[in-house]
CSV table of C-alpha atoms in Angstrom, one decimal:
chain,number,residue,atom,x,y,z
O,1,MET,CA,126.2,59.9,34.9
O,2,ASP,CA,124.7,61.4,31.7
O,3,ALA,CA,127.3,61.3,28.9
O,4,HIS,CA,126.3,64.7,27.5
O,5,LYS,CA,125.2,67.5,29.7
O,6,PRO,CA,125.6,70.8,27.8
O,7,LEU,CA,126.1,74.0,29.9
O,8,LEU,CA,126.3,77.5,28.6
O,9,PHE,CA,128.6,79.6,30.8
O,10,VAL,CA,128.3,83.4,30.6
O,11,GLY,CA,131.1,85.4,32.2
O,12,ASP,CA,134.8,86.4,32.1
O,13,ASN,CA,136.7,83.1,31.7
O,14,LYS,CA,139.9,84.9,32.5
O,15,GLN,CA,138.7,85.5,36.1
O,16,GLY,CA,140.3,82.8,38.3
O,17,GLU,CA,137.2,81.9,40.4
O,18,LEU,CA,135.0,81.6,37.3
O,19,GLN,CA,137.6,79.6,35.5
O,20,GLN,CA,137.8,77.2,38.5
O,21,ILE,CA,134.0,76.8,38.5
O,22,ALA,CA,134.0,75.9,34.8
O,23,ASN,CA,136.7,73.3,35.4
O,24,ASP,CA,134.8,71.9,38.3
O,25,MET,CA,131.6,71.5,36.2
O,26,ARG,CA,133.6,69.8,33.5
O,27,THR,CA,134.8,67.3,36.2
O,28,CYS,CA,131.1,66.8,37.1
O,29,GLY,CA,130.3,65.8,33.6
O,30,TRP,CA,129.2,69.0,32.0
O,31,THR,CA,130.2,70.1,28.5
O,32,VAL,CA,130.9,73.7,29.1
O,33,GLN,CA,130.4,76.2,26.3
O,34,HIS,CA,131.7,79.7,27.1
O,35,ALA,CA,130.1,83.1,26.1
O,36,SER,CA,131.9,86.3,27.2
O,37,ASP,CA,128.6,88.3,27.3
O,38,TRP,CA,124.8,88.1,26.9
O,39,ASP,CA,125.0,89.0,23.2
O,40,GLN,CA,127.3,86.1,22.5
O,41,ALA,CA,125.1,83.8,24.6
O,42,GLY,CA,122.1,84.8,22.4
O,43,LEU,CA,124.0,84.1,19.2
O,44,TYR,CA,125.0,80.7,20.6
O,45,LEU,CA,121.5,79.8,21.6
O,46,ASP,CA,120.1,80.8,18.2
O,47,LYS,CA,122.3,78.0,16.7
O,48,GLN,CA,122.4,75.5,19.5
O,49,PRO,CA,119.6,75.1,22.1
O,50,CYS,CA,120.9,74.5,25.6
O,51,GLU,CA,118.8,73.4,28.6
O,52,VAL,CA,120.9,75.1,31.3
O,53,GLY,CA,122.8,78.4,31.5
O,54,LEU,CA,125.1,79.6,34.2
O,55,ALA,CA,125.7,83.4,34.3
O,56,HIS,CA,128.0,85.5,36.5
O,57,LEU,CA,126.2,88.7,37.6
O,58,ASN,CA,128.6,91.6,38.3
O,59,PRO,CA,126.9,94.6,39.9
O,60,LYS,CA,129.3,96.9,38.2
O,61,HIS,CA,128.4,95.6,34.7
O,62,LEU,CA,124.8,94.5,35.3
O,63,PRO,CA,122.7,94.1,32.1
O,64,ALA,CA,119.2,95.8,32.1
O,65,LYS,CA,116.3,93.5,32.7
O,66,THR,CA,114.8,94.5,29.4
O,67,GLU,CA,117.9,93.4,27.6
O,68,LEU,CA,117.6,89.9,29.0
O,69,ASP,CA,113.8,89.5,28.6
O,70,GLU,CA,113.9,88.3,25.0
O,71,LEU,CA,116.8,86.0,25.6
O,72,VAL,CA,115.2,84.4,28.7
O,73,ASP,CA,111.7,84.3,27.3
O,74,GLY,CA,112.6,83.2,23.7
O,75,LYS,CA,115.0,80.3,24.5
O,76,GLN,CA,114.3,77.0,26.2
O,77,THR,CA,116.9,77.5,28.8
O,78,GLU,CA,116.8,77.6,32.6
O,79,TRP,CA,119.3,80.1,34.0
O,80,ILE,CA,121.4,79.9,37.2
O,81,ALA,CA,123.0,83.1,38.5
O,82,LEU,CA,126.5,83.1,39.9
O,83,VAL,CA,127.0,85.9,42.4
O,84,ASP,CA,129.6,87.1,44.9
O,85,THR,CA,128.0,87.0,48.4
O,86,PRO,CA,128.3,90.8,48.9
O,87,ALA,CA,126.4,91.3,45.6
O,88,LEU,CA,123.3,89.7,47.1
O,89,GLY,CA,122.7,93.0,49.0
O,90,ASN,CA,122.4,94.9,45.7
O,91,CYS,CA,118.7,95.6,44.9
O,92,ASN,CA,119.3,95.4,41.1
O,93,VAL,CA,120.9,92.0,41.5
O,94,GLN,CA,118.0,90.8,43.7
O,95,GLN,CA,115.4,92.0,41.2
O,96,LEU,CA,117.2,90.4,38.3
O,97,ILE,CA,117.5,87.0,40.0
O,98,HIS,CA,113.9,87.1,41.2
O,99,SER,CA,112.5,87.9,37.7
O,100,LEU,CA,114.6,85.9,35.3
O,101,PHE,CA,116.7,83.2,37.0
O,102,PHE,CA,115.7,79.7,38.1
O,103,ALA,CA,118.1,79.8,41.1
O,104,TYR,CA,121.4,81.4,42.2
O,105,HIS,CA,124.8,80.1,43.5
O,106,THR,CA,127.2,82.1,45.6
O,107,ILE,CA,130.9,82.5,44.9
O,108,PRO,CA,132.9,80.8,46.4
O,109,GLY,CA,130.7,77.8,46.8
O,110,ASP,CA,130.5,74.0,46.9
O,111,ALA,CA,130.9,72.4,43.4
O,112,ALA,CA,128.8,69.4,44.3
O,113,ARG,CA,125.9,71.7,45.3
O,114,LEU,CA,126.2,73.7,42.1
O,115,ASP,CA,126.2,70.5,40.1
O,116,SER,CA,123.0,69.4,41.9
O,117,VAL,CA,121.3,72.8,41.2
O,118,LEU,CA,122.3,72.5,37.6
O,119,ASP,CA,121.0,69.0,37.3
O,120,HIS,CA,117.6,70.0,38.8
O,121,ALA,CA,117.4,73.0,36.5
O,122,ARG,CA,118.1,70.7,33.5
O,123,ALA,CA,115.4,68.3,34.7
O,124,MET,CA,112.9,71.1,35.1
O,125,ALA,CA,113.7,72.4,31.7
O,126,ARG,CA,113.1,69.0,30.1
O,127,LEU,CA,109.7,68.7,31.9
O,128,SER,CA,108.6,72.2,31.2
O,129,PHE,CA,109.7,73.1,27.7
O,130,SER,CA,109.1,69.7,26.1
O,131,GLU,CA,105.4,70.1,26.6
O,132,CYS,CA,105.1,73.1,24.2
O,133,GLY,CA,103.9,72.0,20.8
O,134,GLN,CA,103.2,68.4,21.8
O,135,ASN,CA,99.9,66.7,22.0
O,136,GLU,CA,98.6,65.8,25.4
O,137,GLN,CA,98.1,62.1,26.2
O,138,ALA,CA,94.4,62.9,27.1
O,139,ASP,CA,92.0,65.2,25.2
O,140,ASN,CA,90.3,66.4,28.4
O,141,GLU,CA,92.1,69.0,30.4
O,142,TYR,CA,90.8,67.8,33.7
O,143,GLU,CA,93.1,64.7,34.1
O,144,MET,CA,92.7,62.4,37.1
O,145,VAL,CA,95.8,63.0,39.2
O,146,GLY,CA,96.4,61.9,42.7
O,147,SER,CA,98.4,59.5,44.9
O,148,THR,CA,96.5,59.8,48.2
O,149,ALA,CA,94.8,56.7,49.7
O,150,ILE,CA,91.3,58.0,48.8
O,151,MET,CA,92.3,58.5,45.2
O,152,ARG,CA,94.0,55.0,45.0
O,153,GLN,CA,90.7,53.6,46.3
O,154,LEU,CA,88.8,55.5,43.6
O,155,PHE,CA,91.1,54.2,40.9
O,156,ALA,CA,90.6,50.6,42.2
O,157,ASP,CA,86.8,51.1,42.2
O,158,ILE,CA,86.9,52.3,38.6
O,159,ARG,CA,88.7,49.2,37.5
O,160,LYS,CA,86.2,46.9,39.3
O,161,ILE,CA,83.2,48.8,37.9
O,162,ALA,CA,84.6,48.9,34.4
O,163,ALA,CA,84.7,45.1,34.3
O,164,VAL,CA,80.9,44.8,34.5
O,165,ASP,CA,78.1,46.3,32.4
O,166,ALA,CA,75.5,47.4,35.0
O,167,PRO,CA,74.3,51.0,35.5
O,168,VAL,CA,76.5,53.2,37.8
O,169,LEU,CA,75.6,56.2,40.0
O,170,ILE,CA,78.5,58.6,40.5
O,171,THR,CA,78.1,61.0,43.4
O,172,GLY,CA,80.2,63.9,44.5
O,173,GLU,CA,80.4,67.7,44.8
O,174,SER,CA,80.6,69.9,41.8
O,175,GLY,CA,84.1,70.1,40.3
O,176,THR,CA,85.3,66.8,41.7
O,177,GLY,CA,85.6,65.0,38.4
O,178,LYS,CA,82.4,63.0,38.0
O,179,GLU,CA,82.6,63.1,34.2
O,180,LEU,CA,86.3,62.2,34.3
O,181,THR,CA,85.4,59.2,36.4
O,182,ALA,CA,82.6,58.2,34.0
O,183,ARG,CA,85.0,58.5,31.1
O,184,ALA,CA,87.7,56.4,32.9
O,185,ILE,CA,85.1,53.7,33.5
O,186,HIS,CA,84.1,53.7,29.8
O,187,GLU,CA,87.7,53.6,28.6
O,188,ARG,CA,88.5,50.6,30.8
O,189,SER,CA,85.4,48.7,29.8
O,190,LYS,CA,84.6,46.3,26.9
O,191,ARG,CA,82.7,49.3,25.4
O,192,ALA,CA,85.9,51.4,25.1
O,193,GLN,CA,85.9,51.2,21.2
O,194,GLY,CA,82.3,52.6,21.2
O,195,PRO,CA,81.2,56.2,21.7
O,196,PHE,CA,81.2,58.0,25.0
O,197,ASN,CA,78.4,60.6,25.2
O,198,ALA,CA,78.2,63.1,28.1
O,199,VAL,CA,74.8,64.8,28.5
O,200,ASN,CA,74.1,67.5,31.0
O,201,CYS,CA,70.4,67.0,31.9
O,202,ALA,CA,70.3,70.3,33.7
O,203,ALA,CA,71.3,72.2,30.5
O,204,ILE,CA,68.5,70.9,28.3
O,205,PRO,CA,65.2,72.9,28.3
O,206,ALA,CA,62.4,70.8,29.9
O,207,ASN,CA,60.3,70.8,26.7
O,208,LEU,CA,63.2,69.3,24.7
O,209,VAL,CA,64.6,66.7,27.1
O,210,GLN,CA,62.6,63.8,25.8
O,211,SER,CA,63.4,64.6,22.1
O,212,GLU,CA,67.1,65.2,22.9
O,213,LEU,CA,67.5,61.9,24.8
O,214,PHE,CA,65.2,59.6,22.8
O,215,GLY,CA,64.8,61.3,19.4
O,216,HIS,CA,61.7,62.2,17.5
O,217,GLU,CA,59.8,61.4,14.2
O,218,LYS,CA,59.2,63.9,11.5
O,219,GLY,CA,56.1,66.0,12.3
O,220,ALA,CA,56.1,64.9,16.0
O,221,PHE,CA,55.8,68.6,17.0
O,222,THR,CA,56.1,72.0,15.5
O,223,GLY,CA,59.5,72.4,14.0
O,224,ALA,CA,60.2,68.7,13.7
O,225,ASN,CA,60.9,68.8,10.0
O,226,GLN,CA,62.7,65.5,9.9
O,227,ARG,CA,63.4,62.4,11.9
O,228,LYS,CA,66.1,62.8,14.5
O,229,ALA,CA,68.0,60.2,16.5
O,230,GLY,CA,68.4,61.1,20.2
O,231,HIS,CA,71.5,60.7,22.4
O,232,PHE,CA,70.7,57.1,23.3
O,233,GLU,CA,70.6,55.9,19.7
O,234,ALA,CA,73.7,58.0,18.8
O,235,THR,CA,75.6,56.2,21.6
O,236,ALA,CA,74.7,52.6,20.5
O,237,GLY,CA,77.5,50.2,21.5
O,238,GLY,CA,79.0,52.7,23.9
O,239,THR,CA,78.4,54.5,27.2
O,240,ILE,CA,76.0,57.4,27.9
O,241,PHE,CA,76.8,59.7,30.9
O,242,LEU,CA,73.8,61.5,32.2
O,243,ASP,CA,75.1,64.3,34.4
O,244,GLU,CA,72.9,66.1,36.9
O,245,ILE,CA,70.4,63.2,36.7
O,246,GLY,CA,68.6,64.8,39.8
O,247,ASP,CA,67.4,67.6,37.5
O,248,LEU,CA,65.5,65.3,35.1
O,249,PRO,CA,61.8,66.1,35.2
O,250,LEU,CA,59.6,63.4,36.9
O,251,ASP,CA,57.7,62.6,33.7
O,252,LEU,CA,61.0,61.9,31.9
O,253,GLN,CA,62.2,59.7,34.7
O,254,VAL,CA,59.6,57.2,33.6
O,255,ASN,CA,61.1,56.9,30.2
O,256,LEU,CA,64.6,56.4,31.6
O,257,LEU,CA,63.3,53.8,33.9
O,258,ARG,CA,61.6,52.0,31.0
O,259,PHE,CA,64.9,52.0,29.1
O,260,LEU,CA,66.8,50.5,32.1
O,261,GLU,CA,64.2,47.8,32.4
O,262,ARG,CA,63.8,46.9,28.7
O,263,HIS,CA,66.8,48.4,26.9
O,264,CYS,CA,64.4,50.0,24.3
O,265,ILE,CA,63.6,53.6,23.5
O,266,GLN,CA,60.6,55.2,21.8
O,267,ARG,CA,61.1,58.3,19.7
O,268,VAL,CA,58.7,61.2,20.3
O,269,GLY,CA,55.8,60.8,17.9
O,270,SER,CA,56.2,57.0,17.5
O,271,SER,CA,54.9,53.9,19.4
O,272,GLN,CA,57.6,51.7,18.0
O,273,GLU,CA,60.2,50.3,20.5
O,274,ILE,CA,63.8,50.4,19.2
O,275,PRO,CA,66.4,48.2,21.0
O,276,VAL,CA,69.5,50.2,21.9
O,277,ASP,CA,72.7,48.7,23.4
O,278,VAL,CA,73.9,51.5,25.7
O,279,ARG,CA,75.4,51.4,29.2
O,280,VAL,CA,74.1,54.2,31.5
O,281,LEU,CA,76.3,56.1,33.9
O,282,ALA,CA,74.6,58.8,35.9
O,283,ALA,CA,75.9,61.5,38.2
O,284,THR,CA,74.5,64.0,40.6
O,285,HIS,CA,75.7,66.4,43.2
O,286,VAL,CA,72.4,66.3,45.2
O,287,ASP,CA,71.3,63.7,47.7
O,288,LEU,CA,69.0,61.5,45.7
O,289,GLU,CA,67.7,59.7,48.8
O,290,THR,CA,66.5,63.1,50.1
O,291,ALA,CA,65.0,63.8,46.7
O,292,VAL,CA,63.2,60.5,46.8
O,293,ALA,CA,61.8,61.3,50.2
O,294,GLU,CA,60.6,64.7,49.0
O,295,LYS,CA,59.0,63.1,45.9
O,296,ARG,CA,61.3,64.9,43.5
O,297,PHE,CA,62.9,61.7,42.2
O,298,ARG,CA,61.3,58.3,41.6
O,299,GLU,CA,62.3,55.7,44.1
O,300,ASP,CA,62.2,52.8,41.5
O,301,LEU,CA,64.5,54.8,39.2
O,302,TYR,CA,66.9,55.5,42.1
O,303,HIS,CA,67.2,51.8,42.9
O,304,ARG,CA,67.7,51.0,39.2
O,305,LEU,CA,70.5,53.5,38.9
O,306,ASN,CA,72.0,52.6,42.3
O,307,VAL,CA,73.2,49.1,41.3
O,308,LEU,CA,76.8,50.3,41.6
O,309,THR,CA,77.9,53.6,43.2
O,310,ILE,CA,81.1,55.5,43.3
O,311,LYS,CA,81.9,58.7,45.0
O,312,THR,CA,84.4,61.3,43.8
O,313,PRO,CA,86.1,62.9,46.9
O,314,PRO,CA,86.2,66.7,47.4
O,315,LEU,CA,89.6,68.3,47.2
O,316,ARG,CA,89.7,69.2,50.9
O,317,GLU,CA,89.7,65.4,51.7
O,318,ARG,CA,92.8,64.9,49.6
O,319,GLN,CA,95.1,67.6,50.9
O,320,GLU,CA,98.3,65.9,49.9
O,321,ASP,CA,97.2,65.9,46.3
O,322,ILE,CA,96.9,69.7,46.2
O,323,GLU,CA,100.5,70.4,45.5
O,324,VAL,CA,100.8,67.5,43.0
O,325,LEU,CA,97.7,68.8,41.1
O,326,ALA,CA,99.0,72.4,41.2
O,327,ASN,CA,102.4,71.4,39.7
O,328,PHE,CA,100.7,69.1,37.2
O,329,PHE,CA,98.5,71.8,35.8
O,330,PHE,CA,101.3,74.4,36.1
O,331,HIS,CA,103.3,72.3,33.6
O,332,LYS,CA,100.2,71.5,31.5
O,333,PHE,CA,99.4,75.2,31.0
O,334,ARG,CA,102.9,76.5,30.9
O,335,CYS,CA,102.9,77.2,27.2
O,336,GLU,CA,100.2,79.9,27.8
O,337,LYS,CA,102.8,81.9,29.7
O,338,SER,CA,106.4,83.1,29.3
O,339,SER,CA,109.1,80.7,29.8
O,340,ARG,CA,110.5,82.7,32.7
O,341,LEU,CA,107.9,81.2,35.0
O,342,THR,CA,109.5,78.4,36.9
O,343,GLY,CA,107.1,77.3,39.6
O,344,ILE,CA,104.9,78.0,42.6
O,345,SER,CA,106.1,79.9,45.6
O,346,GLU,CA,106.0,78.4,49.1
O,347,GLN,CA,103.7,81.1,50.2
O,348,ALA,CA,101.2,80.2,47.4
O,349,LEU,CA,101.4,76.5,48.2
O,350,THR,CA,100.9,77.2,51.9
O,351,ILE,CA,97.7,79.2,51.2
O,352,MET,CA,96.5,76.6,48.7
O,353,HIS,CA,96.7,74.0,51.5
O,354,GLN,CA,94.8,76.2,53.9
O,355,TYR,CA,92.0,77.0,51.4
O,356,ASP,CA,88.9,74.9,51.5
O,357,TRP,CA,88.4,74.7,47.7
O,358,PRO,CA,84.6,74.8,47.5
O,359,GLY,CA,84.9,74.5,43.7
O,360,ASN,CA,87.2,71.5,44.1
O,361,VAL,CA,89.6,70.5,41.3
O,362,ARG,CA,87.8,72.6,38.7
O,363,GLU,CA,88.4,75.7,40.9
O,364,LEU,CA,92.1,74.8,41.3
O,365,ILE,CA,92.5,74.5,37.5
O,366,ASN,CA,90.8,77.9,36.9
O,367,ARG,CA,92.9,79.6,39.6
O,368,MET,CA,96.1,78.1,38.1
O,369,ARG,CA,95.2,79.3,34.6
O,370,ARG,CA,94.5,82.7,36.1
O,371,ALA,CA,97.9,82.7,37.8
O,372,MET,CA,99.7,81.7,34.5
O,373,VAL,CA,98.3,84.9,33.0
O,374,MET,CA,98.6,87.3,35.9
O,375,CYS,CA,102.1,86.2,37.2
O,376,ASP,CA,104.9,88.6,36.2
O,377,SER,CA,107.7,87.0,38.2
O,378,ARG,CA,109.5,83.6,38.3
O,379,LEU,CA,107.2,82.1,40.9
O,380,ILE,CA,103.4,82.1,41.2
O,381,ARG,CA,102.4,84.1,44.3
O,382,PRO,CA,99.1,84.1,46.4
O,383,ALA,CA,98.0,87.3,44.6
O,384,ASP,CA,98.3,85.6,41.2
O,385,LEU,CA,95.9,82.9,42.4
O,386,GLY,CA,93.5,85.4,43.8
O,387,LEU,CA,94.0,84.1,47.3
O,388,GLU,CA,96.2,86.9,48.7
O,389,ARG,CA,93.6,88.0,51.3
O,390,ARG,CA,93.4,84.6,53.0
O,391,LYS,CA,95.0,84.6,56.4
O,392,SER,CA,97.8,82.0,56.8
O,393,LYS,CA,99.9,80.9,59.7
O,394,ARG,CA,103.7,81.4,59.3
O,395,VAL,CA,105.2,78.1,58.2
O,396,VAL,CA,109.0,77.7,58.6
O,397,VAL,CA,110.5,75.5,55.9
O,398,THR,CA,114.1,74.4,56.0
O,399,LEU,CA,116.2,74.3,52.8
O,400,GLU,CA,116.3,70.5,52.9
O,401,GLN,CA,112.5,70.3,53.2
O,402,ALA,CA,112.2,72.7,50.2
O,403,ARG,CA,114.6,70.7,48.1
O,404,ASP,CA,112.9,67.4,49.0
O,405,LYS,CA,109.5,68.9,48.0
O,406,VAL,CA,110.8,70.1,44.7
O,407,GLU,CA,112.5,66.8,44.1
O,408,LYS,CA,109.4,64.8,44.9
O,409,ASN,CA,107.2,66.9,42.6
O,410,THR,CA,109.7,66.7,39.8
O,411,ILE,CA,109.9,62.9,40.0
O,412,HIS,CA,106.1,62.6,40.3
O,413,THR,CA,105.6,64.8,37.2
O,414,ALA,CA,108.2,62.8,35.2
O,415,LEU,CA,106.5,59.5,36.0
O,416,MET,CA,103.1,60.9,34.9
O,417,ARG,CA,104.5,62.2,31.7
O,418,ASN,CA,106.0,58.8,30.9
O,419,GLN,CA,103.0,56.8,32.0
O,420,ASN,CA,104.8,55.4,35.0
O,421,ASN,CA,107.6,54.0,32.9
O,422,VAL,CA,110.6,54.1,35.3
O,423,SER,CA,113.3,53.8,32.6
O,424,ARG,CA,111.9,56.6,30.4
O,425,ALA,CA,111.4,58.8,33.5
O,426,ALA,CA,114.9,58.2,34.7
O,427,GLN,CA,116.2,59.1,31.2
O,428,GLU,CA,114.2,62.3,31.2
O,429,LEU,CA,115.5,63.3,34.6
O,430,GLY,CA,119.1,62.5,33.6
O,431,ILE,CA,119.6,59.9,36.4
O,432,SER,CA,120.0,56.1,36.5
O,433,ARG,CA,117.1,53.7,37.1
O,434,VAL,CA,118.7,52.6,40.4
O,435,THR,CA,118.8,56.2,41.6
O,436,LEU,CA,115.2,56.8,40.6
O,437,TYR,CA,114.1,53.7,42.5
O,438,ARG,CA,116.0,54.9,45.5
O,439,LEU,CA,114.3,58.3,45.3
O,440,LEU,CA,110.9,56.7,44.8
O,441,GLU,CA,111.4,54.8,48.1
O,442,LYS,CA,112.7,57.9,49.8
O,443,HIS,CA,109.6,60.0,48.9
O,444,HIS,CA,107.1,57.1,49.2
O,445,ILE,CA,106.0,57.6,45.6
O,446,PRO,CA,103.8,54.7,44.3
O,447,HIS,CA,104.6,53.4,40.9
O,448,ALA,CA,103.7,50.5,38.6
O,449,GLY,CA,107.4,49.5,38.0
O,450,LYS,CA,107.3,49.6,34.2
O,451,HIS,CA,110.6,49.3,32.4
């Protein structure tokens, strides 16, 4: 049990039922700080941050939503509402809970259940609010996230390919993370201390491709006022990633083939060969074999690049990762939205699983960022994702299933944030290592077992 679990309790502590709840929570290990009203709660939070708040909602003395907006948005606290069962029929109570509270608990109720709800709210507060103002572990926003078999195979292939220095051809649909895969190979290779240079061949004008890739001498063409090193020279000692290699003009393909054969480049306007030590990773979303058959891509270059191949899977082939990805990016981008936003609704998750994701992970990221901006409630809805018009089958989810899903995602996110370190993840979640290992087995969550 955590030695110090602060809890801010807002309500009339002279009321018998509320007094009993406060005592029960103290027995469960919570350090209860009482505030008689919301104004007093705000003053307390100004002086002493608290991860969890428990507030009694009385329909006869209900605060206006606008009065609570600043308190809920401005403080790093997850709030649980305490309500008498009849009060749940009050529209104002319903709207207030839906807009501003993490969850609610009915009076009278089970103390163990309330303790569990408070623990979960505290864990979510730690995961969510601790991200704001901190540097991410990776500079790129499109982190590789996934625990499905197809992703575990991808990670294994990356480790194998990183151990050698041969060219690599990365295939896959747009938005599946081909550049991320290339970067992961580089970072795990012996060239990790050298530069990683990503070049989109399709984005360079045809008349400038040779100069951009291989450089030029002064006076080589109109406007060449000085010597310029190309991308290959600038990446010496590292890895160059040529994205959309299928769009490289045929005449330039010869130069790339020459480099792969001789590891030398020639600047435009020079006949001198310059040795350059660079590993080439190339990617394409088109079928290069078809391009070879149609004479749009050189067969000899294809075979040179195709020494090692790796495919990034489309999102529709890794359905189980959709919710993990959605929650990962929800927490990553949370600082762009008000703190009242607590998660993704079951309806939104259902539709996300039914959607084909033609734009793959990149589209999921863009839709999640849209939702962070458009959502004006506690949970992201289908409309916030721009998927409200998609037809969906009615899915019945039990309370136990919903709790298990939230628990699994919370644990998975904690492990990712702590680089799979079980001890740190357990500390962040407020549970023991033994409990976390039990939950990992329960939810079949893979982990490296770091301590």
